[in-house]
Amino acid sequence: MPIQARPLTREEFAPFGDVIGLELSGGSSANQGTATRYDRIAQLTSSRPGAQPNLAVFRSVAKALPFEVRLLERHPCSTQMFVPLACRRFLVVVCPDDARGEPDVSRLRAFVCGPGQGVNYRAGVWHHPIIALDGPADFLMLAWEDGSARDCEERPLASSLLVTSD
Ligand SMILES: NC(=O)N[C@@H](O)C(=O)O
Ligand code: NI
């Protein structure tokens, strides 16, 4: 049964992390009143002592829906954020844990995200690598690295899952 990708909303993504978007609240005046700043719009965490923030750019080729999910990954020790610099739409696929801490693919979720939205995966959240839709896209990626093996566990799926558009 294909999984329908839904529009990204803060509420529906909340179990998996933060949505960085245009709905902002609680800002404070800045720059002599010419700007409003909104602090801590996402929870950035890293549990590895000595890990430093790594701000990267991902230049992604375009994929199309329906999209076959063949693997998931997670970063157990740190959050990972993707904010598009240039994109038309992008696909975010996340999955809750089962009782053993493995991906519970029966509850896999897919979201179609717009150019004005970004996501910040909570540490340890199963997700598919970022997917650009409709055209190539550039993303800012913020993660945490300490020079050791990347904080990344991969799980190939026993059978692929098809994500379709809503
Ligand atoms: N790490 C990496 O290169 N990419 C993935 O973690 C991803 O979520 O896209
Ligand atoms: Ni990742």
Coordinates of N, CA and C and ligand atoms in Angstrom, one line a residue:
M1 N 0.9 -1.2 0.0 CA 0.0 0.0 0.0 C 0.9 1.2 0.0
P2 N 0.8 2.1 -1.1 CA 1.7 3.2 -1.1 C 1.4 4.2 0.1
I3 N 2.4 4.9 0.5 CA 2.3 5.9 1.6 C 2.1 7.3 0.9
Q4 N 1.0 7.9 1.3 CA 0.7 9.3 0.7 C 1.6 10.3 1.5
A5 N 2.3 11.1 0.7 CA 3.1 12.2 1.3 C 2.1 13.3 1.6
R6 N 2.2 13.9 2.8 CA 1.3 15.0 3.2 C 2.1 16.3 3.2
P7 N 1.4 17.4 3.1 CA 2.1 18.7 3.3 C 2.7 18.8 4.7
L8 N 3.9 19.3 4.8 CA 4.6 19.4 6.1 C 3.9 20.4 7.0
T9 N 3.6 20.0 8.2 CA 3.1 20.9 9.2 C 3.9 20.7 10.5
R10 N 4.0 21.8 11.3 CA 4.7 21.7 12.6 C 4.1 20.6 13.4
E11 N 2.8 20.6 13.5 CA 2.1 19.6 14.4 C 2.4 18.2 14.0
E12 N 2.3 17.9 12.7 CA 2.4 16.5 12.3 C 3.9 16.1 12.3
F13 N 4.8 17.0 12.2 CA 6.2 16.7 12.3 C 6.8 16.7 13.7
A14 N 6.0 17.2 14.6 CA 6.5 17.4 16.0 C 7.1 16.1 16.6
P15 N 6.6 14.9 16.4 CA 7.2 13.7 17.0 C 8.6 13.4 16.5
F16 N 9.0 14.1 15.4 CA 10.3 13.8 14.7 C 11.3 14.9 14.8
G17 N 10.8 16.1 15.2 CA 11.7 17.2 15.3 C 11.0 18.6 15.0
D18 N 11.8 19.5 14.5 CA 11.2 20.9 14.4 C 11.0 21.2 12.9
V19 N 10.0 22.0 12.7 CA 9.9 22.6 11.3 C 10.4 24.1 11.4
I20 N 11.3 24.4 10.5 CA 11.8 25.8 10.4 C 11.0 26.4 9.3
G21 N 10.2 27.4 9.7 CA 9.3 27.9 8.7 C 9.0 29.4 8.9
L22 N 8.0 29.8 8.2 CA 7.6 31.2 8.1 C 6.7 31.6 9.2
E23 N 6.0 30.5 9.9 CA 5.1 30.9 11.0 C 6.1 31.1 12.2
L24 N 6.2 32.3 12.6 CA 7.1 32.6 13.7 C 6.4 33.3 14.8
S25 N 6.8 33.1 16.0 CA 6.1 33.9 17.1 C 7.1 34.2 18.2
G26 N 6.8 35.2 19.0 CA 7.6 35.6 20.1 C 9.0 36.2 19.8
G27 N 9.0 36.9 18.7 CA 10.2 37.6 18.3 C 10.5 38.8 19.2
S28 N 11.8 39.3 19.0 CA 12.1 40.5 19.7 C 12.8 41.5 18.8
S29 N 12.7 42.8 19.1 CA 13.2 43.8 18.2 C 14.7 43.7 18.1
A30 N 15.2 44.0 16.9 CA 16.7 44.0 16.7 C 17.1 45.0 15.7
N31 N 18.4 45.3 15.7 CA 18.9 46.2 14.6 C 18.2 47.5 14.6
Q32 N 18.2 48.1 15.7 CA 17.6 49.5 15.9 C 16.1 49.5 15.3
G33 N 15.4 48.3 15.6 CA 14.0 48.3 15.2 C 13.8 48.0 13.7
T34 N 14.8 47.7 13.0 CA 14.6 47.4 11.6 C 14.4 45.9 11.3
A35 N 14.5 45.1 12.4 CA 14.3 43.6 12.2 C 13.7 43.1 13.5
T36 N 13.1 41.9 13.3 CA 12.6 41.2 14.5 C 13.4 39.9 14.5
R37 N 14.0 39.5 15.6 CA 14.7 38.2 15.6 C 14.0 37.2 16.4
Y38 N 14.0 35.9 15.9 CA 13.3 34.8 16.5 C 14.4 33.8 16.9
D39 N 14.6 33.7 18.2 CA 15.7 32.8 18.7 C 15.3 31.4 18.9
R40 N 16.3 30.5 18.8 CA 16.1 29.1 19.2 C 14.8 28.5 18.6
I41 N 14.7 28.6 17.3 CA 13.5 28.1 16.6 C 13.6 26.6 16.4
A42 N 14.8 26.1 16.7 CA 14.9 24.6 16.6 C 15.9 24.2 17.7
Q43 N 15.7 22.9 18.2 CA 16.5 22.4 19.3 C 17.7 21.7 18.7
L44 N 18.8 22.3 18.8 CA 20.1 21.7 18.3 C 20.8 21.0 19.4
T45 N 21.0 19.7 19.3 CA 21.7 18.9 20.3 C 22.8 18.0 19.8
S46 N 23.7 17.7 20.6 CA 24.8 16.8 20.3 C 25.3 16.2 21.6
S47 N 25.3 14.8 21.6 CA 25.7 14.2 22.9 C 27.2 13.7 22.9
R48 N 27.9 14.0 21.8 CA 29.3 13.6 21.7 C 30.2 14.7 22.1
P49 N 30.9 14.6 23.2 CA 31.8 15.6 23.6 C 32.8 15.9 22.5
G50 N 33.0 17.2 22.3 CA 34.0 17.6 21.3 C 33.4 17.7 19.9
A51 N 32.2 17.2 19.7 CA 31.6 17.3 18.3 C 31.3 18.8 18.1
Q52 N 31.7 19.2 16.9 CA 31.5 20.6 16.5 C 30.4 20.7 15.4
P53 N 29.7 21.9 15.4 CA 28.7 22.0 14.3 C 29.4 22.0 13.0
N54 N 28.8 21.4 12.0 CA 29.2 21.4 10.6 C 28.1 21.9 9.8
L55 N 28.4 23.1 9.2 CA 27.4 23.7 8.3 C 27.8 23.3 6.9
A56 N 27.0 22.5 6.2 CA 27.4 22.1 4.8 C 26.3 22.5 3.9
V57 N 26.6 22.4 2.6 CA 25.6 22.6 1.5 C 25.4 21.2 0.8
F58 N 24.2 20.8 0.7 CA 23.9 19.6 -0.1 C 23.3 20.1 -1.4
R59 N 23.9 19.7 -2.5 CA 23.4 20.1 -3.9 C 22.8 18.8 -4.4
S60 N 21.5 18.7 -4.4 CA 20.8 17.4 -4.6 C 20.2 17.4 -6.0
V61 N 20.3 16.3 -6.7 CA 19.6 16.1 -8.0 C 18.1 15.9 -7.7
A62 N 17.3 16.1 -8.7 CA 15.9 16.0 -8.6 C 15.5 14.5 -8.7
K63 N 14.5 14.1 -7.8 CA 13.9 12.9 -7.8 C 12.4 13.2 -8.1
A64 N 11.6 12.1 -8.4 CA 10.2 12.3 -8.7 C 9.3 11.5 -7.7
L65 N 8.1 11.9 -7.5 CA 7.1 11.0 -6.9 C 6.4 10.2 -8.0
P66 N 6.0 9.0 -7.8 CA 6.2 8.2 -6.6 C 7.7 7.8 -6.4
F67 N 8.1 7.8 -5.1 CA 9.5 7.6 -4.8 C 9.6 6.3 -4.0
E68 N 10.6 5.4 -4.3 CA 10.7 4.2 -3.5 C 11.8 4.4 -2.4
V69 N 11.3 4.1 -1.2 CA 12.2 4.2 0.0 C 12.8 2.8 0.2
R70 N 14.1 2.8 0.1 CA 14.8 1.5 0.2 C 15.7 1.4 1.5
L71 N 15.9 2.6 2.1 CA 16.7 2.6 3.3 C 16.3 3.7 4.2
L72 N 16.6 3.6 5.5 CA 16.4 4.7 6.4 C 17.8 4.8 7.2
E73 N 17.9 5.9 7.8 CA 19.1 6.1 8.6 C 18.8 6.9 9.9
R74 N 19.7 7.0 10.8 CA 19.5 7.9 11.9 C 20.9 8.4 12.4
H75 N 20.8 9.5 13.2 CA 22.0 10.0 13.8 C 21.8 10.0 15.3
P76 N 22.2 8.9 16.0 CA 21.8 8.7 17.4 C 22.3 9.8 18.3
C77 N 23.4 10.5 18.0 CA 24.0 11.4 18.9 C 23.6 12.9 18.6
S78 N 23.0 13.2 17.5 CA 22.9 14.6 17.2 C 21.7 14.9 16.3
T79 N 21.3 16.1 16.4 CA 20.3 16.6 15.5 C 20.9 16.9 14.1
Q80 N 20.0 16.9 13.1 CA 20.4 17.2 11.7 C 19.4 18.1 11.1
M81 N 19.8 19.3 10.6 CA 18.8 20.2 10.0 C 19.1 20.4 8.5
F82 N 18.0 20.5 7.8 CA 18.1 20.9 6.4 C 17.2 22.1 6.1
V83 N 17.7 23.1 5.6 CA 17.0 24.3 5.2 C 17.3 24.6 3.7
P84 N 16.3 24.6 2.8 CA 16.6 24.8 1.4 C 17.1 26.2 1.1
L85 N 18.2 26.3 0.3 CA 18.6 27.6 -0.2 C 17.9 27.9 -1.5
A86 N 17.7 26.8 -2.3 CA 17.0 27.0 -3.5 C 16.4 25.6 -3.8
C87 N 15.1 25.6 -3.9 CA 14.4 24.3 -4.2 C 13.0 24.6 -4.6
R88 N 12.4 23.7 -5.3 CA 11.0 23.8 -5.6 C 10.1 23.1 -4.6
R89 N 10.4 21.8 -4.4 CA 9.7 21.1 -3.3 C 10.7 20.0 -2.9
F90 N 10.6 19.5 -1.7 CA 11.5 18.4 -1.3 C 10.7 17.5 -0.4
L91 N 11.2 16.2 -0.4 CA 10.4 15.2 0.3 C 11.2 14.8 1.6
V92 N 10.5 14.7 2.7 CA 11.1 14.3 3.9 C 10.3 13.0 4.4
V93 N 11.1 12.0 4.7 CA 10.5 10.7 5.1 C 11.0 10.4 6.5
V94 N 10.2 10.1 7.4 CA 10.6 9.8 8.8 C 9.8 8.6 9.3
C95 N 10.3 8.0 10.3 CA 9.7 6.7 10.8 C 10.0 6.6 12.3
P96 N 8.9 6.3 13.1 CA 9.1 6.1 14.5 C 9.8 4.7 14.8
D97 N 10.3 4.6 16.0 CA 10.9 3.3 16.4 C 9.9 2.3 16.7
D98 N 10.2 1.0 16.5 CA 9.4 -0.1 17.1 C 9.9 -0.4 18.5
A99 N 9.4 -1.4 19.1 CA 9.8 -1.7 20.5 C 11.3 -2.0 20.7
R100 N 11.9 -2.4 19.6 CA 13.3 -2.8 19.7 C 14.2 -1.6 19.3
G101 N 13.6 -0.4 18.9 CA 14.4 0.7 18.5 C 14.7 0.7 17.0
E102 N 14.1 -0.2 16.3 CA 14.3 -0.3 14.9 C 13.1 0.5 14.2
P103 N 13.3 0.8 12.9 CA 12.2 1.6 12.2 C 10.9 0.8 12.2
D104 N 9.9 1.4 12.6 CA 8.5 0.7 12.5 C 7.9 1.2 11.2
V105 N 8.2 0.5 10.1 CA 7.9 1.0 8.8 C 6.4 1.0 8.6
S106 N 5.6 0.3 9.5 CA 4.2 0.4 9.3 C 3.6 1.8 9.7
R107 N 4.5 2.6 10.3 CA 4.1 3.9 10.7 C 5.0 5.0 10.1
L108 N 5.6 4.6 9.0 CA 6.4 5.5 8.2 C 5.6 6.7 7.8
R109 N 6.2 7.9 7.8 CA 5.5 9.1 7.4 C 6.3 9.9 6.3
A110 N 5.6 10.5 5.4 CA 6.2 11.2 4.3 C 5.6 12.6 4.2
F111 N 6.5 13.6 4.0 CA 6.0 15.0 4.0 C 6.6 15.7 2.7
V112 N 5.7 16.4 2.0 CA 6.2 17.2 0.9 C 6.4 18.6 1.5
C113 N 7.6 19.2 1.3 CA 7.9 20.5 1.9 C 8.2 21.5 0.8
G114 N 7.9 22.7 1.2 CA 8.0 23.8 0.3 C 9.3 24.6 0.4
P115 N 9.6 25.5 -0.5 CA 10.8 26.3 -0.4 C 11.0 27.1 0.8
G116 N 9.8 27.4 1.5 CA 9.9 28.3 2.7 C 10.0 27.5 4.0
Q117 N 10.3 26.2 3.8 CA 10.3 25.3 5.0 C 11.6 24.6 5.2
G118 N 12.0 24.3 6.4 CA 13.2 23.4 6.7 C 12.8 22.5 7.8
V119 N 13.6 21.4 8.0 CA 13.3 20.5 9.0 C 14.6 20.3 9.9
N120 N 14.4 20.0 11.1 CA 15.5 19.6 12.0 C 15.1 18.3 12.7
Y121 N 15.8 17.2 12.3 CA 15.5 15.9 12.9 C 16.0 15.8 14.3
R122 N 15.2 15.4 15.2 CA 15.7 15.2 16.6 C 16.7 14.0 16.6
A123 N 17.6 14.0 17.5 CA 18.7 13.0 17.5 C 18.0 11.6 17.5
G124 N 18.5 10.7 16.7 CA 18.0 9.3 16.7 C 16.8 9.1 15.9
V125 N 16.2 10.1 15.2 CA 15.0 9.9 14.4 C 15.3 9.2 13.1
W126 N 14.6 8.1 12.8 CA 14.9 7.4 11.5 C 14.3 8.3 10.4
H127 N 15.1 8.4 9.4 CA 14.7 9.3 8.2 C 15.4 8.8 7.0
H128 N 14.8 9.2 5.8 CA 15.5 8.9 4.5 C 16.4 10.1 4.2
P129 N 17.5 9.9 3.6 CA 18.3 11.0 3.1 C 17.5 12.0 2.3
I130 N 17.8 13.3 2.5 CA 17.0 14.4 1.9 C 16.8 14.2 0.4
I131 N 15.5 14.5 -0.1 CA 15.2 14.2 -1.5 C 14.6 15.5 -2.1
A132 N 15.3 16.0 -3.1 CA 14.8 17.2 -3.9 C 13.7 16.7 -4.9
L133 N 12.7 17.4 -5.0 CA 11.6 17.1 -6.0 C 11.5 18.2 -7.0
D134 N 11.1 17.8 -8.2 CA 10.7 18.8 -9.3 C 11.9 19.4 -10.0
G135 N 13.0 19.5 -9.3 CA 14.2 20.1 -9.9 C 15.4 20.0 -8.9
P136 N 16.6 20.3 -9.3 CA 17.7 20.2 -8.4 C 17.5 21.2 -7.3
A137 N 18.1 20.9 -6.1 CA 18.0 21.8 -5.0 C 19.3 21.9 -4.2
D138 N 19.5 23.1 -3.6 CA 20.6 23.3 -2.7 C 20.0 23.4 -1.3
F139 N 20.6 22.7 -0.3 CA 20.1 22.7 1.1 C 21.3 23.1 1.9
L140 N 21.1 24.0 2.9 CA 22.0 24.1 4.0 C 21.8 22.9 5.0
M141 N 22.8 22.3 5.4 CA 22.7 21.2 6.3 C 23.5 21.5 7.6
L142 N 22.9 21.4 8.7 CA 23.7 21.6 10.0 C 23.7 20.3 10.8
A143 N 24.9 19.8 11.0 CA 25.0 18.5 11.8 C 26.2 18.7 12.7
W144 N 26.5 17.7 13.4 CA 27.6 17.8 14.4 C 28.6 16.7 14.2
E145 N 29.9 17.0 14.1 CA 30.9 16.0 13.8 C 32.1 16.2 14.7
D146 N 32.7 15.1 15.0 CA 33.9 15.2 15.9 C 35.1 14.5 15.3
G147 N 35.1 14.3 13.9 CA 36.2 13.7 13.3 C 36.3 12.2 13.3
S148 N 35.4 11.6 14.2 CA 35.4 10.1 14.2 C 34.4 9.7 13.2
A149 N 34.0 8.4 13.2 CA 33.1 7.9 12.2 C 31.8 8.7 12.4
R150 N 31.2 8.9 11.2 CA 30.0 9.8 11.3 C 28.9 9.2 12.2
D151 N 28.2 10.1 12.8 CA 27.1 9.7 13.7 C 25.9 9.2 12.8
C152 N 26.1 8.1 12.1 CA 25.0 7.7 11.2 C 24.9 6.2 11.1
E153 N 23.7 5.7 11.5 CA 23.3 4.3 11.3 C 22.4 4.1 10.2
E154 N 22.7 3.2 9.3 CA 21.8 2.9 8.1 C 21.0 1.6 8.3
R155 N 19.8 1.6 7.8 CA 19.0 0.3 7.8 C 18.4 0.1 6.4
P156 N 19.0 -0.7 5.6 CA 18.3 -1.1 4.3 C 16.9 -1.7 4.7
L157 N 15.9 -1.4 3.9 CA 14.6 -2.0 4.2 C 14.5 -3.4 3.6
A158 N 13.8 -4.3 4.3 CA 13.6 -5.6 3.7 C 12.8 -5.6 2.4
S159 N 11.9 -4.7 2.3 CA 11.2 -4.4 1.0 C 10.9 -2.9 0.9
S160 N 11.1 -2.5 -0.3 CA 11.0 -1.0 -0.5 C 9.6 -0.5 -0.2
L161 N 9.4 0.7 0.1 CA 8.1 1.3 0.3 C 7.9 2.4 -0.7
L162 N 6.7 2.5 -1.3 CA 6.4 3.5 -2.3 C 5.7 4.7 -1.6
V163 N 6.3 5.9 -1.9 CA 5.7 7.1 -1.4 C 5.1 7.8 -2.6
T164 N 3.8 8.2 -2.5 CA 3.1 8.9 -3.6 C 2.7 10.3 -3.1
S165 N 2.3 11.1 -4.1 CA 1.9 12.4 -3.7 C 0.4 12.4 -3.2
D166 N 0.0 13.4 -2.5 CA -1.4 13.3 -2.0 C -2.4 13.8 -3.0
Ligands
LIG1 N1 24.7 12.4 6.2 C1 24.3 12.7 5.0 O1 25.2 12.8 4.1 N2 23.0 12.8 4.6 C2 21.9 12.3 5.4 O2 22.3 12.2 6.8 C3 20.6 13.0 5.2 O3 19.8 13.0 6.1 O4 20.4 13.5 4.1
NI2 NI 20.5 12.2 7.9

